Amino acid sequence: MDEQDAVRRGQRGRPRHDQLESRRSAMLDAAAQVLVEEGYANFTVNAVTRRAGASKSTVYSWFGNREGLLQAVVNTHYDRSSEWLRPHPDGPRKALLRFAAALIQSLQDDLAVAITRAAMSAPELRKIQLAGGYGRVQPLTAEFLRQAARAGDLRIDDPDAAAKAFFGLVVQDDQVLRLLGEARLTPQEVRVRAEFAVGAFFRVYAP
């Protein structure tokens, strides 16, 4: 039975939007677990639906196919770190510190490593990784920097180039080291890295 049909049978009328969103989120969590624990070779619609306790027709209805499901997993993962990129009452420096720490943590976790491994093993997946990672976060960062420059808080002529510089300072080679088996940075190390990155960024772009 299709998962959405099951919802309809369990109540009168159409399922509420929040119910469908909750089920979609559970599906993506199950997909992320399969990718981390079993790798991309075993990342199949069958494996995900077994883990989620859902039907294949639900996956195809919501995501189109396996690649669409993977894209949704990637997008959701990096969107969570992007949620930290918002104005801070103490100004853009604090906002970027918060965002840098969230970005470092997201790139260090097991799901990010599994996504990168998938892209390395299947070149056709690299566009999924790039579109869901840097491709989604970079425009948001550039817009944040553009707004900060308009407010006079930063001196930036090219927000896109500044966003790229910011990512270079934040990310460095940590994800490569994680792929090679290095341990994740500790919370203290994340804070130190974020402070270093934002401090270096402001030395270049401070008004």
Coordinates of N, CA and C in Angstrom, one line a residue:
M1 N 0.9 -1.2 0.0 CA 0.0 0.0 0.0 C 0.9 1.2 0.0
D2 N 0.6 2.2 -0.9 CA 1.3 3.4 -0.9 C 1.2 4.2 0.4
E3 N 2.3 4.8 0.9 CA 2.3 5.4 2.2 C 1.3 6.5 2.3
Q4 N 1.1 7.3 1.2 CA 0.2 8.4 1.3 C -1.3 7.8 1.4
D5 N -1.5 6.7 0.7 CA -2.8 6.0 0.8 C -3.1 5.6 2.2
A6 N -2.1 5.1 2.9 CA -2.2 4.6 4.2 C -2.7 5.8 5.1
V7 N -2.1 6.9 4.9 CA -2.5 8.1 5.7 C -3.9 8.4 5.5
R8 N -4.3 8.3 4.2 CA -5.7 8.7 3.9 C -6.7 7.7 4.5
R9 N -6.3 6.4 4.6 CA -7.2 5.4 5.2 C -7.3 5.6 6.7
G10 N -6.3 6.2 7.3 CA -6.3 6.3 8.7 C -7.0 7.6 9.2
Q11 N -7.4 8.4 8.3 CA -8.2 9.6 8.7 C -9.1 10.0 7.6
R12 N -10.0 10.9 7.9 CA -10.9 11.4 6.9 C -10.3 12.6 6.2
G13 N -10.5 12.6 4.9 CA -9.9 13.7 4.1 C -8.5 13.5 3.8
R14 N -7.8 14.5 3.2 CA -6.4 14.4 2.8 C -5.5 14.5 4.0
P15 N -4.3 13.9 4.0 CA -3.4 14.1 5.1 C -2.9 15.5 5.2
R16 N -2.7 16.0 6.4 CA -2.2 17.3 6.6 C -0.8 17.5 6.0
H17 N -0.4 18.7 5.7 CA 0.9 19.0 5.1 C 2.0 18.6 6.1
D18 N 1.8 18.8 7.4 CA 2.8 18.5 8.4 C 3.0 17.0 8.5
Q19 N 2.0 16.2 8.3 CA 2.1 14.8 8.3 C 3.0 14.3 7.1
L20 N 2.7 14.8 6.0 CA 3.5 14.4 4.8 C 4.9 14.8 4.9
E21 N 5.1 16.0 5.5 CA 6.5 16.5 5.7 C 7.3 15.6 6.7
S22 N 6.5 15.2 7.7 CA 7.2 14.3 8.7 C 7.6 13.0 8.1
R23 N 6.7 12.4 7.2 CA 7.0 11.2 6.6 C 8.1 11.3 5.6
R24 N 8.1 12.5 4.9 CA 9.2 12.7 3.9 C 10.5 12.8 4.7
S25 N 10.5 13.5 5.8 CA 11.7 13.7 6.6 C 12.2 12.3 7.1
A26 N 11.3 11.5 7.5 CA 11.7 10.1 8.0 C 12.3 9.3 6.9
M27 N 11.7 9.5 5.6 CA 12.3 8.8 4.5 C 13.7 9.2 4.2
L28 N 14.0 10.5 4.3 CA 15.3 11.0 4.0 C 16.3 10.6 5.1
D29 N 15.8 10.5 6.4 CA 16.7 10.0 7.4 C 17.1 8.6 7.2
A30 N 16.1 7.8 6.8 CA 16.4 6.4 6.4 C 17.3 6.3 5.3
A31 N 17.2 7.1 4.3 CA 18.1 7.1 3.1 C 19.5 7.5 3.6
A32 N 19.6 8.5 4.4 CA 20.9 8.9 4.9 C 21.6 7.7 5.7
Q33 N 20.8 7.0 6.5 CA 21.4 5.9 7.2 C 21.9 4.8 6.3
V34 N 21.1 4.5 5.3 CA 21.6 3.5 4.3 C 22.9 3.9 3.6
L35 N 22.9 5.1 3.2 CA 24.1 5.6 2.5 C 25.4 5.5 3.4
V36 N 25.2 5.9 4.7 CA 26.3 5.9 5.6 C 26.7 4.5 6.0
E37 N 25.8 3.6 6.3 CA 26.1 2.3 6.8 C 26.4 1.3 5.7
E38 N 25.8 1.5 4.5 CA 25.9 0.4 3.5 C 26.6 0.9 2.2
G39 N 26.9 2.2 2.1 CA 27.5 2.7 0.9 C 26.6 2.9 -0.3
Y40 N 27.1 3.7 -1.3 CA 26.3 4.0 -2.4 C 26.0 2.7 -3.2
A41 N 26.8 1.7 -3.3 CA 26.6 0.5 -4.1 C 25.3 -0.2 -3.6
N42 N 25.0 0.0 -2.3 CA 23.8 -0.7 -1.7 C 22.7 0.4 -1.4
F43 N 22.9 1.6 -1.9 CA 21.9 2.6 -1.8 C 20.8 2.4 -2.8
T44 N 19.8 1.6 -2.6 CA 18.8 1.3 -3.5 C 17.4 1.7 -3.0
V45 N 16.5 1.9 -3.9 CA 15.1 2.2 -3.4 C 14.6 1.1 -2.5
N46 N 14.9 -0.1 -2.8 CA 14.4 -1.2 -1.9 C 15.0 -1.1 -0.5
A47 N 16.3 -0.8 -0.5 CA 17.0 -0.8 0.8 C 16.4 0.4 1.7
V48 N 16.2 1.5 1.0 CA 15.6 2.7 1.7 C 14.2 2.4 2.2
T49 N 13.4 1.8 1.3 CA 12.0 1.6 1.7 C 11.9 0.6 2.9
R50 N 12.8 -0.4 2.8 CA 12.8 -1.4 3.9 C 13.2 -0.7 5.2
R51 N 14.2 0.2 5.2 CA 14.6 0.9 6.4 C 13.5 1.8 6.9
A52 N 12.8 2.5 5.9 CA 11.8 3.5 6.3 C 10.4 2.9 6.6
G53 N 10.2 1.6 6.2 CA 8.9 1.0 6.3 C 7.9 1.6 5.4
A54 N 8.3 2.0 4.2 CA 7.4 2.7 3.2 C 7.4 1.9 1.9
S55 N 6.7 2.4 1.0 CA 6.6 1.7 -0.3 C 7.4 2.3 -1.4
K56 N 7.8 1.6 -2.4 CA 8.6 2.1 -3.5 C 7.9 3.2 -4.2
S57 N 6.6 3.0 -4.4 CA 5.8 4.0 -5.1 C 5.9 5.4 -4.4
T58 N 6.0 5.4 -3.1 CA 6.2 6.7 -2.4 C 7.5 7.3 -2.8
V59 N 8.6 6.6 -2.8 CA 9.9 7.1 -3.2 C 9.8 7.7 -4.6
Y60 N 9.2 6.9 -5.6 CA 9.1 7.4 -6.9 C 8.2 8.6 -7.1
S61 N 7.2 8.7 -6.3 CA 6.3 9.8 -6.3 C 6.9 11.1 -5.8
W62 N 7.7 10.9 -4.7 CA 8.3 12.1 -4.1 C 9.6 12.5 -4.7
F63 N 10.4 11.5 -5.1 CA 11.8 11.9 -5.5 C 12.1 11.5 -7.0
G64 N 11.3 10.7 -7.6 CA 11.5 10.4 -9.0 C 12.3 9.1 -9.2
N65 N 13.5 9.0 -8.6 CA 14.3 7.8 -8.8 C 15.4 7.8 -7.7
R66 N 16.3 6.9 -7.8 CA 17.4 6.8 -6.8 C 18.2 8.0 -6.7
E67 N 18.6 8.6 -7.9 CA 19.4 9.8 -8.0 C 18.6 11.0 -7.4
G68 N 17.3 11.0 -7.6 CA 16.5 12.1 -7.0 C 16.5 12.0 -5.5
L69 N 16.4 10.8 -5.0 CA 16.4 10.6 -3.6 C 17.8 11.0 -3.0
L70 N 18.9 10.6 -3.7 CA 20.2 11.0 -3.2 C 20.3 12.6 -3.2
Q71 N 19.8 13.2 -4.3 CA 19.9 14.7 -4.3 C 19.2 15.3 -3.2
A72 N 18.0 14.7 -2.8 CA 17.2 15.3 -1.7 C 18.0 15.1 -0.4
V73 N 18.7 14.0 -0.2 CA 19.5 13.7 1.0 C 20.6 14.8 1.1
V74 N 21.3 15.0 -0.1 CA 22.4 16.0 -0.1 C 21.9 17.4 0.2
N75 N 20.8 17.7 -0.5 CA 20.3 19.1 -0.3 C 19.9 19.3 1.2
T76 N 19.2 18.3 1.8 CA 18.7 18.5 3.2 C 19.9 18.6 4.1
H77 N 21.0 17.8 3.9 CA 22.1 17.8 4.7 C 22.8 19.2 4.7
Y78 N 23.0 19.8 3.6 CA 23.7 21.1 3.5 C 22.8 22.2 3.8
D79 N 21.5 22.1 3.6 CA 20.5 23.1 4.0 C 20.5 23.3 5.5
R80 N 20.8 22.2 6.3 CA 20.8 22.4 7.7 C 21.9 23.3 8.2
S81 N 23.0 23.2 7.6 CA 24.1 24.1 8.0 C 23.8 25.5 7.5
S82 N 23.1 25.7 6.4 CA 22.8 27.0 5.9 C 21.8 27.7 6.8
E83 N 21.0 27.0 7.5 CA 20.1 27.6 8.4 C 20.8 28.5 9.5
W84 N 22.1 28.3 9.7 CA 22.8 29.1 10.7 C 23.3 30.4 10.1
L85 N 23.1 30.6 8.8 CA 23.6 31.8 8.1 C 22.4 32.8 8.1
R86 N 22.3 33.5 9.2 CA 21.3 34.6 9.3 C 21.9 35.7 10.2
P87 N 21.2 36.9 10.1 CA 21.8 38.0 10.8 C 21.9 37.7 12.3
H88 N 22.9 38.3 12.9 CA 23.1 38.1 14.4 C 23.1 39.5 15.0
P89 N 22.5 39.6 16.2 CA 22.3 41.0 16.8 C 23.6 41.7 17.0
D90 N 24.7 40.9 17.1 CA 26.0 41.5 17.4 C 26.8 41.7 16.1
G91 N 26.2 41.5 14.9 CA 26.8 41.9 13.7 C 27.2 40.6 12.9
P92 N 27.8 40.9 11.6 CA 28.1 39.8 10.7 C 29.3 38.9 11.2
R93 N 30.2 39.4 12.0 CA 31.3 38.6 12.5 C 30.7 37.4 13.3
K94 N 29.8 37.7 14.2 CA 29.2 36.6 15.0 C 28.4 35.7 14.1
A95 N 27.7 36.3 13.2 CA 26.9 35.4 12.3 C 27.8 34.5 11.5
L96 N 28.9 35.0 11.0 CA 29.8 34.1 10.2 C 30.5 33.1 11.1
L97 N 30.8 33.4 12.3 CA 31.4 32.5 13.3 C 30.4 31.3 13.5
R98 N 29.1 31.6 13.7 CA 28.1 30.6 13.9 C 28.0 29.7 12.7
F99 N 28.0 30.3 11.5 CA 27.8 29.6 10.3 C 29.1 28.8 10.0
A100 N 30.2 29.3 10.2 CA 31.5 28.6 9.9 C 31.5 27.3 10.8
A101 N 31.2 27.4 12.1 CA 31.2 26.2 12.9 C 30.2 25.2 12.4
A102 N 29.0 25.6 12.0 CA 28.0 24.7 11.5 C 28.5 24.0 10.2
L103 N 29.1 24.8 9.4 CA 29.6 24.2 8.1 C 30.7 23.2 8.3
I104 N 31.6 23.5 9.2 CA 32.7 22.6 9.5 C 32.1 21.3 10.1
Q105 N 31.2 21.4 11.0 CA 30.6 20.2 11.5 C 29.9 19.4 10.5
S106 N 29.2 20.0 9.6 CA 28.4 19.3 8.6 C 29.3 18.6 7.6
L107 N 30.5 19.2 7.3 CA 31.4 18.6 6.3 C 32.2 17.5 7.0
Q108 N 32.3 17.5 8.3 CA 33.0 16.5 9.1 C 32.2 15.2 9.4
D109 N 30.9 15.3 9.3 CA 30.1 14.2 9.8 C 30.1 13.0 8.8
D110 N 29.6 11.9 9.3 CA 29.6 10.6 8.5 C 28.8 10.7 7.2
L111 N 27.7 11.5 7.2 CA 27.0 11.6 6.0 C 27.7 12.3 4.9
A112 N 28.4 13.4 5.3 CA 29.1 14.2 4.3 C 30.2 13.3 3.7
V113 N 30.9 12.5 4.6 CA 31.9 11.6 4.1 C 31.4 10.6 3.1
A114 N 30.2 10.1 3.5 CA 29.5 9.1 2.6 C 29.1 9.7 1.3
I115 N 28.7 10.9 1.3 CA 28.3 11.6 0.1 C 29.5 11.8 -0.8
T116 N 30.6 12.2 -0.2 CA 31.8 12.4 -1.0 C 32.4 11.1 -1.6
R117 N 32.3 10.1 -0.8 CA 32.8 8.8 -1.3 C 31.9 8.3 -2.5
A118 N 30.6 8.6 -2.4 CA 29.7 8.2 -3.5 C 30.1 8.9 -4.8
A119 N 30.4 10.2 -4.6 CA 30.7 11.0 -5.8 C 32.1 10.6 -6.4
M120 N 33.0 10.2 -5.5 CA 34.3 9.7 -6.0 C 34.2 8.4 -6.7
S121 N 33.2 7.5 -6.3 CA 33.1 6.2 -6.9 C 32.2 6.2 -8.1
A122 N 31.4 7.2 -8.2 CA 30.5 7.3 -9.4 C 30.6 8.7 -9.9
P123 N 31.4 9.0 -10.9 CA 31.6 10.4 -11.4 C 30.3 11.1 -11.8
E124 N 29.3 10.3 -12.2 CA 28.0 11.0 -12.6 C 27.3 11.6 -11.4
L125 N 27.7 11.2 -10.2 CA 27.1 11.8 -9.0 C 27.7 13.1 -8.5
R126 N 28.8 13.5 -9.2 CA 29.5 14.7 -8.7 C 28.6 15.9 -8.8
K127 N 27.9 16.0 -9.9 CA 27.0 17.1 -10.1 C 25.9 17.2 -9.0
I128 N 25.5 16.0 -8.5 CA 24.6 16.0 -7.4 C 25.2 16.5 -6.1
Q129 N 26.5 16.1 -5.8 CA 27.2 16.6 -4.7 C 27.4 18.1 -4.8
L130 N 27.9 18.6 -5.9 CA 28.2 20.0 -6.1 C 26.9 20.8 -6.0
A131 N 25.8 20.3 -6.7 CA 24.6 21.1 -6.6 C 24.0 21.2 -5.2
G132 N 24.1 20.1 -4.5 CA 23.5 20.1 -3.2 C 24.4 20.7 -2.1
G133 N 25.7 20.7 -2.3 CA 26.6 21.3 -1.3 C 27.0 22.7 -1.6
Y134 N 28.1 22.9 -2.3 CA 28.6 24.3 -2.6 C 27.6 25.0 -3.4
G135 N 26.9 24.3 -4.3 CA 26.0 25.0 -5.3 C 24.8 25.6 -4.6
R136 N 24.4 25.1 -3.4 CA 23.3 25.6 -2.6 C 23.7 26.7 -1.6
V137 N 24.9 26.4 -1.0 CA 25.3 27.2 0.1 C 26.0 28.5 -0.4
Q138 N 26.7 28.4 -1.5 CA 27.5 29.5 -2.0 C 26.6 30.7 -2.3
P139 N 25.5 30.6 -3.0 CA 24.7 31.8 -3.3 C 24.1 32.4 -2.1
L140 N 23.8 31.6 -1.1 CA 23.3 32.2 0.2 C 24.4 33.0 0.9
T141 N 25.6 32.4 0.9 CA 26.7 33.1 1.5 C 27.0 34.4 0.8
A142 N 27.0 34.4 -0.5 CA 27.3 35.6 -1.3 C 26.3 36.6 -1.1
E143 N 25.0 36.3 -1.0 CA 24.0 37.2 -0.7 C 24.1 37.8 0.7
F144 N 24.5 37.0 1.7 CA 24.7 37.5 3.0 C 25.8 38.5 3.0
L145 N 26.9 38.2 2.3 CA 28.0 39.1 2.3 C 27.7 40.4 1.5
R146 N 26.8 40.3 0.5 CA 26.4 41.4 -0.3 C 25.6 42.4 0.6
Q147 N 24.7 41.8 1.4 CA 23.9 42.6 2.3 C 24.8 43.3 3.4
A148 N 25.8 42.6 3.9 CA 26.7 43.1 4.9 C 27.5 44.3 4.3
A149 N 27.9 44.1 3.0 CA 28.6 45.2 2.4 C 27.8 46.4 2.2
R150 N 26.5 46.2 1.8 CA 25.6 47.4 1.6 C 25.4 48.1 2.9
A151 N 25.4 47.4 4.1 CA 25.2 48.0 5.4 C 26.5 48.7 5.9
G152 N 27.6 48.5 5.1 CA 28.9 49.1 5.6 C 29.6 48.3 6.6
D153 N 29.2 47.0 6.8 CA 29.9 46.2 7.8 C 31.1 45.4 7.2
L154 N 31.1 45.3 5.9 CA 32.2 44.7 5.2 C 32.6 45.5 3.9
R155 N 33.8 45.3 3.5 CA 34.2 46.0 2.2 C 34.4 45.0 1.2
I156 N 33.4 44.8 0.4 CA 33.4 43.7 -0.6 C 32.9 44.2 -2.0
D157 N 33.7 44.0 -3.0 CA 33.3 44.4 -4.3 C 32.7 43.2 -5.1
D158 N 33.2 42.0 -4.8 CA 32.7 40.8 -5.5 C 32.2 39.8 -4.5
P159 N 31.0 39.8 -4.1 CA 30.5 38.8 -3.1 C 30.7 37.4 -3.4
D160 N 30.6 37.0 -4.7 CA 30.9 35.6 -5.1 C 32.3 35.2 -4.8
A161 N 33.3 36.1 -5.2 CA 34.7 35.8 -4.9 C 34.9 35.8 -3.4
A162 N 34.3 36.7 -2.7 CA 34.4 36.7 -1.2 C 33.9 35.4 -0.6
A163 N 32.7 34.9 -1.1 CA 32.2 33.7 -0.6 C 33.1 32.5 -0.8
K164 N 33.7 32.5 -2.0 CA 34.7 31.4 -2.3 C 35.9 31.5 -1.4
A165 N 36.4 32.7 -1.1 CA 37.5 32.8 -0.2 C 37.1 32.4 1.2
F166 N 35.9 32.7 1.6 CA 35.4 32.3 3.0 C 35.4 30.8 3.1
F167 N 34.9 30.1 2.1 CA 34.8 28.6 2.1 C 36.2 28.0 2.2
G168 N 37.1 28.6 1.4 CA 38.5 28.1 1.4 C 39.1 28.2 2.8
L169 N 38.9 29.3 3.5 CA 39.4 29.4 4.9 C 38.7 28.5 5.9
V170 N 37.5 28.2 5.7 CA 36.7 27.4 6.6 C 37.0 25.9 6.4
V171 N 36.9 25.5 5.1 CA 36.9 24.0 4.8 C 38.3 23.4 4.9
Q172 N 39.3 24.1 4.3 CA 40.7 23.6 4.2 C 40.7 22.2 3.7
D173 N 41.5 21.3 4.3 CA 41.6 19.9 3.8 C 41.0 18.9 4.8
D174 N 40.1 19.4 5.7 CA 39.6 18.5 6.7 C 38.8 17.3 6.2
Q175 N 38.0 17.6 5.1 CA 37.2 16.5 4.6 C 38.0 15.4 3.9
V176 N 39.1 15.8 3.3 CA 40.0 14.9 2.7 C 40.6 14.0 3.8
L177 N 41.1 14.6 4.9 CA 41.6 13.9 6.0 C 40.6 12.9 6.6
R178 N 39.3 13.3 6.6 CA 38.3 12.4 7.1 C 38.2 11.2 6.2
L179 N 38.2 11.5 4.9 CA 38.2 10.4 3.9 C 39.3 9.4 4.1
L180 N 40.4 9.9 4.6 CA 41.6 9.1 4.8 C 41.6 8.4 6.2
G181 N 40.6 8.6 6.9 CA 40.5 8.0 8.2 C 40.8 8.8 9.5
E182 N 41.1 10.1 9.3 CA 41.3 10.9 10.4 C 40.0 11.1 11.3
A183 N 40.2 11.3 12.6 CA 39.0 11.5 13.4 C 38.4 12.9 13.2
R184 N 37.2 13.1 13.5 CA 36.5 14.3 13.4 C 37.1 15.3 14.3
L185 N 37.1 16.6 14.0 CA 37.5 17.7 14.9 C 36.7 17.7 16.1
T186 N 37.3 18.0 17.3 CA 36.6 18.1 18.5 C 35.8 19.4 18.5
P187 N 34.8 19.6 19.4 CA 34.1 20.9 19.4 C 35.0 22.1 19.6
Q188 N 36.1 21.9 20.5 CA 37.0 22.9 20.7 C 37.8 23.2 19.4
E189 N 38.2 22.2 18.7 CA 38.9 22.4 17.4 C 38.1 23.1 16.4
V190 N 36.8 22.8 16.4 CA 35.8 23.4 15.5 C 35.8 24.9 15.8
R191 N 35.7 25.3 17.0 CA 35.6 26.7 17.4 C 36.9 27.4 17.0
V192 N 38.0 26.8 17.3 CA 39.3 27.4 16.9 C 39.4 27.6 15.4
R193 N 39.0 26.6 14.6 CA 39.0 26.7 13.2 C 38.1 27.8 12.7
A194 N 36.9 27.9 13.3 CA 35.9 28.9 12.9 C 36.4 30.3 13.2
E195 N 37.0 30.5 14.4 CA 37.5 31.8 14.8 C 38.7 32.2 13.9
F196 N 39.6 31.2 13.5 CA 40.7 31.5 12.6 C 40.2 31.9 11.3
A197 N 39.2 31.2 10.7 CA 38.7 31.5 9.4 C 38.0 32.8 9.3
V198 N 37.2 33.1 10.3 CA 36.5 34.4 10.3 C 37.4 35.6 10.6
G199 N 38.4 35.3 11.4 CA 39.3 36.4 11.7 C 40.2 36.7 10.5
A200 N 40.6 35.7 9.7 CA 41.4 35.9 8.5 C 40.5 36.6 7.5
F201 N 39.2 36.2 7.4 CA 38.3 36.8 6.4 C 38.1 38.3 6.7
F202 N 38.0 38.7 8.0 CA 37.7 40.0 8.3 C 39.0 40.9 8.2
R203 N 40.2 40.3 8.3 CA 41.4 41.0 8.0 C 41.5 41.5 6.6
V204 N 40.9 40.7 5.7 CA 40.9 41.1 4.3 C 39.7 42.0 3.9
Y205 N 38.5 41.7 4.5 CA 37.3 42.4 4.0 C 36.7 43.4 5.0
A206 N 37.4 43.6 6.2 CA 36.8 44.6 7.1 C 36.8 46.0 6.5
P207 N 35.8 46.8 6.8 CA 35.8 48.2 6.2 C 36.9 49.1 6.7

